[in-house]
mmCIF file of C-alpha atoms in Angstrom:
data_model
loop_
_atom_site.group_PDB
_atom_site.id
_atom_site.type_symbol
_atom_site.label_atom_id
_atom_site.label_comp_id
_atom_site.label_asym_id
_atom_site.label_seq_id
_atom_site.Cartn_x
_atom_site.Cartn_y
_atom_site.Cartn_z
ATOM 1 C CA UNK A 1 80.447 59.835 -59.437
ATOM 2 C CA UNK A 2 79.140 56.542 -58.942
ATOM 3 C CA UNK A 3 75.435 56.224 -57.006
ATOM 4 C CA UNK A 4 74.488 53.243 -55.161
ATOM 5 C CA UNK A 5 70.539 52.162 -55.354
ATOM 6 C CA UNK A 6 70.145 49.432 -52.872
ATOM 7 C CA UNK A 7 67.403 48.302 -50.535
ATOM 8 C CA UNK A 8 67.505 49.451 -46.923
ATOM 9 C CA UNK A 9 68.467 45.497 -46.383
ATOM 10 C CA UNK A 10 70.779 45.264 -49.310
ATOM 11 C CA UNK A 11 72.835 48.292 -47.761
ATOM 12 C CA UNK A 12 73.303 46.911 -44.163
ATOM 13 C CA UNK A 13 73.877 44.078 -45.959
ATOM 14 C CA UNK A 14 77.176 45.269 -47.633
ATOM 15 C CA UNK A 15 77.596 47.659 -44.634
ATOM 16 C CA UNK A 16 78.026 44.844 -42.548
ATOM 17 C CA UNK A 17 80.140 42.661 -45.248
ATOM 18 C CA UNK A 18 82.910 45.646 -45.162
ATOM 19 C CA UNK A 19 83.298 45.773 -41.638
ATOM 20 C CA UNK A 20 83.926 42.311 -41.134
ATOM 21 C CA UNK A 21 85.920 42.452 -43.799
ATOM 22 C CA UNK A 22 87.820 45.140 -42.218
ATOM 23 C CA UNK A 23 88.250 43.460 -39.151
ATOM 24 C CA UNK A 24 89.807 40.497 -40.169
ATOM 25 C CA UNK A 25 92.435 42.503 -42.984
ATOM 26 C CA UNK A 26 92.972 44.745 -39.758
ATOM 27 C CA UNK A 27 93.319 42.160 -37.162
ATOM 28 C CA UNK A 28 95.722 39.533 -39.835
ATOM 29 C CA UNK A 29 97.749 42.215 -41.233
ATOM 30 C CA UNK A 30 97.607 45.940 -39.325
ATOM 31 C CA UNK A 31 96.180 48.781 -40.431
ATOM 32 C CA UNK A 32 98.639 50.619 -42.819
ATOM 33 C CA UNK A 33 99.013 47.424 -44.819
ATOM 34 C CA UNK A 34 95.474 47.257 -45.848
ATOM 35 C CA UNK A 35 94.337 49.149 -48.489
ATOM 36 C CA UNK A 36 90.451 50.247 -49.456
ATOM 37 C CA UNK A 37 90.355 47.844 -52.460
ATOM 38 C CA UNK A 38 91.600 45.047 -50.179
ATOM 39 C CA UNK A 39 88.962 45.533 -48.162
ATOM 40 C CA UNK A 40 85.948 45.641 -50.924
ATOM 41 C CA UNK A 41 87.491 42.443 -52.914
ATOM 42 C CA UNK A 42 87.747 40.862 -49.002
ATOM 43 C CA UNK A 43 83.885 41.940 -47.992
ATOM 44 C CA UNK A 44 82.775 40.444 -51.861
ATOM 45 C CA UNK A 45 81.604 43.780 -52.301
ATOM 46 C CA UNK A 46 80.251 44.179 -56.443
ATOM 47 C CA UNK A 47 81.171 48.063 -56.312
ATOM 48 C CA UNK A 48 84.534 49.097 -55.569
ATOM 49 C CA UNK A 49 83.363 52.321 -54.512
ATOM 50 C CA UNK A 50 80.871 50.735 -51.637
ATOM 51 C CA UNK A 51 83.398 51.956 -48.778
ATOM 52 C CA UNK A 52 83.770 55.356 -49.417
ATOM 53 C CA UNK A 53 79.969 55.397 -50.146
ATOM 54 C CA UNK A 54 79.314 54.713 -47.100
ATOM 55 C CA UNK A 55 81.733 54.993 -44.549
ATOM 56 C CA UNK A 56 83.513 57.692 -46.157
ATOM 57 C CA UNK A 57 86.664 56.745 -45.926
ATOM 58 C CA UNK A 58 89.074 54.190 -44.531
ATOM 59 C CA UNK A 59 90.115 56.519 -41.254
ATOM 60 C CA UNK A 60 86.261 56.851 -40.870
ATOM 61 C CA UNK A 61 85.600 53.270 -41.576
ATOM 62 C CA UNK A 62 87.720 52.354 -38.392
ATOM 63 C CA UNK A 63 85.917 55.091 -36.558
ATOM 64 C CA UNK A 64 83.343 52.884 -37.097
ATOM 65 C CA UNK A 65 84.472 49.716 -36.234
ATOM 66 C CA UNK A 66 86.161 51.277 -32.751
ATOM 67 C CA UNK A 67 82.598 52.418 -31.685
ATOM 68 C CA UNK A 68 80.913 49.347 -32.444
ATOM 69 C CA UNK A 69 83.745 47.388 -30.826
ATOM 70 C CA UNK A 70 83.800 49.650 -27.831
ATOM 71 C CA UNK A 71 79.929 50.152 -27.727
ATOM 72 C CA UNK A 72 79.078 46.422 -27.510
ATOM 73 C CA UNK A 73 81.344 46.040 -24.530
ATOM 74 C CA UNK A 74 80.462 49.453 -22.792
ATOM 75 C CA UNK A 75 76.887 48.021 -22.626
ATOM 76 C CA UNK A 76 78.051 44.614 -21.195
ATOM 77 C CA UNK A 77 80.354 46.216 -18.601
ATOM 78 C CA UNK A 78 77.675 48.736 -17.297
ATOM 79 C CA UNK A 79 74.594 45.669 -17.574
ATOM 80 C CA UNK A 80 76.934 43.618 -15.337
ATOM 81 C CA UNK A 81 78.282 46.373 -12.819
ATOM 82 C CA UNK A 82 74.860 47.971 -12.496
ATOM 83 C CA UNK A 83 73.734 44.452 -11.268
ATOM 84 C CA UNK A 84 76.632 43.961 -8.509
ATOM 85 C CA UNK A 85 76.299 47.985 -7.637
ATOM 86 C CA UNK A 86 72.587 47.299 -6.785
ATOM 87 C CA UNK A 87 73.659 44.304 -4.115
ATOM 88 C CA UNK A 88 75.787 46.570 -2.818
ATOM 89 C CA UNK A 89 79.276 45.517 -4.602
ATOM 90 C CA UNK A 90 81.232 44.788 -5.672
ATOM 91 C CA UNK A 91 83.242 43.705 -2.885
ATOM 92 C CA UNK A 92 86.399 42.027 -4.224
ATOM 93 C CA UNK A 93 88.809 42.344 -7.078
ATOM 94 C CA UNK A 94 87.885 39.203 -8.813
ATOM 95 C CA UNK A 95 84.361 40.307 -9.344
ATOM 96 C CA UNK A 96 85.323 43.322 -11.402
ATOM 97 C CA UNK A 97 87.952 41.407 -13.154
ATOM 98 C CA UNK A 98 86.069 38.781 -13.830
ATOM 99 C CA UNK A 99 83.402 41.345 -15.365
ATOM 100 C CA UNK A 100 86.201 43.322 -17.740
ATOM 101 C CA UNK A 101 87.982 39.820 -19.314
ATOM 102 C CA UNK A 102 84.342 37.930 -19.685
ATOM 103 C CA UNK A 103 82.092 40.454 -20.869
ATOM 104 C CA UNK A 104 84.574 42.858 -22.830
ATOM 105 C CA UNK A 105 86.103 42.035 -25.659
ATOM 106 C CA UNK A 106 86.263 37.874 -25.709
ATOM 107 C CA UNK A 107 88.376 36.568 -28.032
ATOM 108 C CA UNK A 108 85.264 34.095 -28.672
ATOM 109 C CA UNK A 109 82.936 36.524 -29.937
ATOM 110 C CA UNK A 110 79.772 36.301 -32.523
ATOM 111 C CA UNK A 111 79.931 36.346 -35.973
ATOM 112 C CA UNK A 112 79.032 39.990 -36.080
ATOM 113 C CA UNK A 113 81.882 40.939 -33.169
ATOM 114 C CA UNK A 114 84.988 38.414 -34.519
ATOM 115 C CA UNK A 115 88.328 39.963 -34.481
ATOM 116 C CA UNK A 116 87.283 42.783 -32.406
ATOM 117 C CA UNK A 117 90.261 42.004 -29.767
ATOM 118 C CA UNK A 118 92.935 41.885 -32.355
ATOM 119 C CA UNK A 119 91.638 44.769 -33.740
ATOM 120 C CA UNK A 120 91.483 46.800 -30.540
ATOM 121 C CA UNK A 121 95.003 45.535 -29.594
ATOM 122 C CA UNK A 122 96.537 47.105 -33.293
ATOM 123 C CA UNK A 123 94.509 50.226 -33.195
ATOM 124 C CA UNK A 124 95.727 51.186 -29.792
ATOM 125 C CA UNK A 125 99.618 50.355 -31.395
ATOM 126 C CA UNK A 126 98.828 52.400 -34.904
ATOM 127 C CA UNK A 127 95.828 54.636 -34.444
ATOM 128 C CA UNK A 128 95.953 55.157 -30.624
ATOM 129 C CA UNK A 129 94.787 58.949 -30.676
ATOM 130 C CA UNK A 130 91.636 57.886 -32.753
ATOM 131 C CA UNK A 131 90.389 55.408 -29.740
ATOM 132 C CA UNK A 132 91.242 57.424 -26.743
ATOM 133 C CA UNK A 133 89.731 60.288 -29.041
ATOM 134 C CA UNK A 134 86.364 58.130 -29.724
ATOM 135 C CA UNK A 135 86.196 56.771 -26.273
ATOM 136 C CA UNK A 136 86.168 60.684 -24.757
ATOM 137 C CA UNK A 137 83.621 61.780 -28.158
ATOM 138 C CA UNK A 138 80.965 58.743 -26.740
ATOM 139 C CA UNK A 139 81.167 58.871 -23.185
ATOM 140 C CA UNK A 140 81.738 55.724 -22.886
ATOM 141 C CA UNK A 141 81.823 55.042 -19.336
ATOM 142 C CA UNK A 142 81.610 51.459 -17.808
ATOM 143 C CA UNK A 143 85.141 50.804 -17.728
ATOM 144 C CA UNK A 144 86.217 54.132 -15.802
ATOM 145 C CA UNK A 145 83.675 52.968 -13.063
ATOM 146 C CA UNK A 146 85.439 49.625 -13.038
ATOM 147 C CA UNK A 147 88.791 51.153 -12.927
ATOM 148 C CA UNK A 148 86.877 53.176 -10.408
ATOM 149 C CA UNK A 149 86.128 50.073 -7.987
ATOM 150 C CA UNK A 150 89.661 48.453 -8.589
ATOM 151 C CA UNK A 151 91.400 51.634 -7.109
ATOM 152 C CA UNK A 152 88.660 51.444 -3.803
ATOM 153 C CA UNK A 153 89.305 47.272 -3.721
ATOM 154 C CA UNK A 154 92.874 47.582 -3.898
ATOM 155 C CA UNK A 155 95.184 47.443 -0.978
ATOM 156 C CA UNK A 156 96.428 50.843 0.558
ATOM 157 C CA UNK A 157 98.986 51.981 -1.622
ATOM 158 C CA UNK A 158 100.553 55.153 -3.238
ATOM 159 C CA UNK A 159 97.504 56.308 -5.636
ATOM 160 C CA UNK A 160 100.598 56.362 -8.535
ATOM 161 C CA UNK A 161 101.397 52.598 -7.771
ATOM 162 C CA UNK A 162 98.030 51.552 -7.954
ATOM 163 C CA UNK A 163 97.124 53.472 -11.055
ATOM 164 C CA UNK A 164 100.511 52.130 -12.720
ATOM 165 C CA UNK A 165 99.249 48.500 -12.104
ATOM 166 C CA UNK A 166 95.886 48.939 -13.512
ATOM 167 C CA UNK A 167 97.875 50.081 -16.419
ATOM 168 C CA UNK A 168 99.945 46.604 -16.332
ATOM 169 C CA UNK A 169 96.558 45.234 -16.456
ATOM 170 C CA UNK A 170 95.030 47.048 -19.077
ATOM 171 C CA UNK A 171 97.954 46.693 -21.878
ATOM 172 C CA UNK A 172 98.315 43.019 -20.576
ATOM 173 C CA UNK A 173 95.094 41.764 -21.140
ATOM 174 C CA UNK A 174 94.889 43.753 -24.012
ATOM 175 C CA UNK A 175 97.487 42.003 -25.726
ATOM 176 C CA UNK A 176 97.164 38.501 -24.085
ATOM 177 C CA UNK A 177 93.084 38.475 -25.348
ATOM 178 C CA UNK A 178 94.142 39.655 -28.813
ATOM 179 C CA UNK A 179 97.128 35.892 -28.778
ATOM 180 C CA UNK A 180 93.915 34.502 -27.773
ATOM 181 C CA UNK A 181 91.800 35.268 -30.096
ATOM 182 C CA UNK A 182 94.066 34.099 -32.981
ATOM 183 C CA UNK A 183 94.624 31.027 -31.160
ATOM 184 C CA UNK A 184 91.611 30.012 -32.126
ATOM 185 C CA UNK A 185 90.563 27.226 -34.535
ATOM 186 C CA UNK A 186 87.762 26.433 -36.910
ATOM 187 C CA UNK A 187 86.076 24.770 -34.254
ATOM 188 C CA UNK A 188 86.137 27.802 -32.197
ATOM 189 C CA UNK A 189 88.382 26.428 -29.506
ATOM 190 C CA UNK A 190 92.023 26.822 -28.526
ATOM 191 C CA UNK A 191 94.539 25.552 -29.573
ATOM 192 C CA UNK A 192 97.547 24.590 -27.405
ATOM 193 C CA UNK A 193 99.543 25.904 -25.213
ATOM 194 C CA UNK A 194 96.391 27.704 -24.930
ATOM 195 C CA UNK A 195 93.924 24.815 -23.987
ATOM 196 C CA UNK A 196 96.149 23.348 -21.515
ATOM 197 C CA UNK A 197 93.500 25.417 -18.794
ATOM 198 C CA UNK A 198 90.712 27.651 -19.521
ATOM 199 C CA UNK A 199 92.773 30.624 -20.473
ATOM 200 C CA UNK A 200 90.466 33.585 -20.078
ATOM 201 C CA UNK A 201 89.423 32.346 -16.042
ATOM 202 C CA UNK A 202 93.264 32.022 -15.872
ATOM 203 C CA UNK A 203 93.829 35.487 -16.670
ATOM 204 C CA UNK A 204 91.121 36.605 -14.423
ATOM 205 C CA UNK A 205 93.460 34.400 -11.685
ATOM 206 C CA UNK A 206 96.616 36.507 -13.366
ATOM 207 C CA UNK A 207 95.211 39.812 -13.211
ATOM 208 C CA UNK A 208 93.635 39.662 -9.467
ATOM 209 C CA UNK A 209 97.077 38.351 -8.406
ATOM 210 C CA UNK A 210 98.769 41.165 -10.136
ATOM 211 C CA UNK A 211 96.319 43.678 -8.685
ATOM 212 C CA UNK A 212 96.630 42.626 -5.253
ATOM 213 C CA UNK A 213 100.249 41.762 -4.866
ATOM 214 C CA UNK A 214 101.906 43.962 -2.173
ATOM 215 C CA UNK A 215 104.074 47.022 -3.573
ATOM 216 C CA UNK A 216 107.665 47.216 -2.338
ATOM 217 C CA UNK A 217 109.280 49.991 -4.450
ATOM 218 C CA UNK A 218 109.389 53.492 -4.244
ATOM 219 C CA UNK A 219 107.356 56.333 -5.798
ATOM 220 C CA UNK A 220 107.712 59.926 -6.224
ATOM 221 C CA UNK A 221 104.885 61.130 -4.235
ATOM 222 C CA UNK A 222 104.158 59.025 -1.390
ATOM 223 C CA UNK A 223 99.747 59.446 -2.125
ATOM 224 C CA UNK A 224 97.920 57.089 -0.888
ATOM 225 C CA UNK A 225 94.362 56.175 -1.743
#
């Protein structure tokens, strides 16, 4: 059994190293085609046995990266939404949309956050039960409230219609801020089609119109909410 001795700083250190590591193997190449040792010789990690040290394992390892992910933009959802619930909102579609694309998983993120959209977008493909699993363990609870707001903001419609769109919305911009985020260049900016407009405001524009638009089908149960 091989013991690592490192410093408190040394440790978050190489911590940190794997999970970024992680992220980018993840978000380039999926999850079941990368394998524990290409994740150590990725992070520049000295000891091969570093991520089972101390994440346990790769499954746990991308626990890990799903509640940092997920954390980071739980606390920016609820910081922002707290803000418009004290004034009284929100009051319109676009501010909670606006709130979810900007402040949730931005396909310009820091250092410490990069890939987290493409990574999101391939767990919920391969590992789906370990999100929706992680997301009920931690409570996290910012985006419910938004989802929450939508369904009051919406037009009246059939309570199955409207929580059918806000599933259009959520796999959408899911997968349209995960393209984004890999059509990204050194410089940090997009590259085109993508830079034609500012492509995250446009989505806001995509998903409001989406969310709004009237509903002329039929449903099942005719609930309306």
């Amino acid at each position: 059994m091989t013991v690592l001795v490192e410093s408190d700083q040394d440790a978050q250190s190489t911590k940190e190293r794997i999970k970024r590591g992680a992220r980018k193997l993840f978000a380039l190449h999926g999850i079941d085609a990368v394998t524990v040792r290409d994740i150590v010789r990725e992070s520049k990690t000295k000891n091969a046995s570093a991520l089972n040290y101390y994440f346990g394992s790769k499954e746990e390892l991308i626990q890990t990266l799903i509640c940092d992910a997920l954390a980071a933009a739980n606390q920016r959802w609820d910081t922002a939404l707290s803000a418009l619930e004290k004034d009284g909102g929100p009051t319109n579609i676009r501010q909670v949309i606006e709130i979810l694309v900007l402040r949730g998983l931005p396909p310009t993120a820091s250092d410490d956050d990069e890939a987290s959209a493409r990574l999101f977008a391939t767990l919920l493909h391969a590992r789906r039960r370990i999100v929706t699993d992680t997301v009920k363990k931690l409570g996290y609870s910012s985006y419910n409230r938004a989802l929450s707001h939508l369904r009051r903001l919406m037009q009246p419609m059939p309570l199955a219609v409207k929580n059918q769109r806000l599933l259009f919305y959520f796999w959408s911009s899911t997968s349209i801020l995960a393209v984004l985020e890999a059509a990204l260049n050194e410089k940090g900016r997009f590259t085109p089609p993508w830079s034609a407009t500012d492509p995250l405001l446009n989505l806001v524009d995509a998903a409001v119109g989406m969310l709004e638009a009237p509903h002329t089908g039929r449903v099942a149960h005719d609930r309306t909410a």
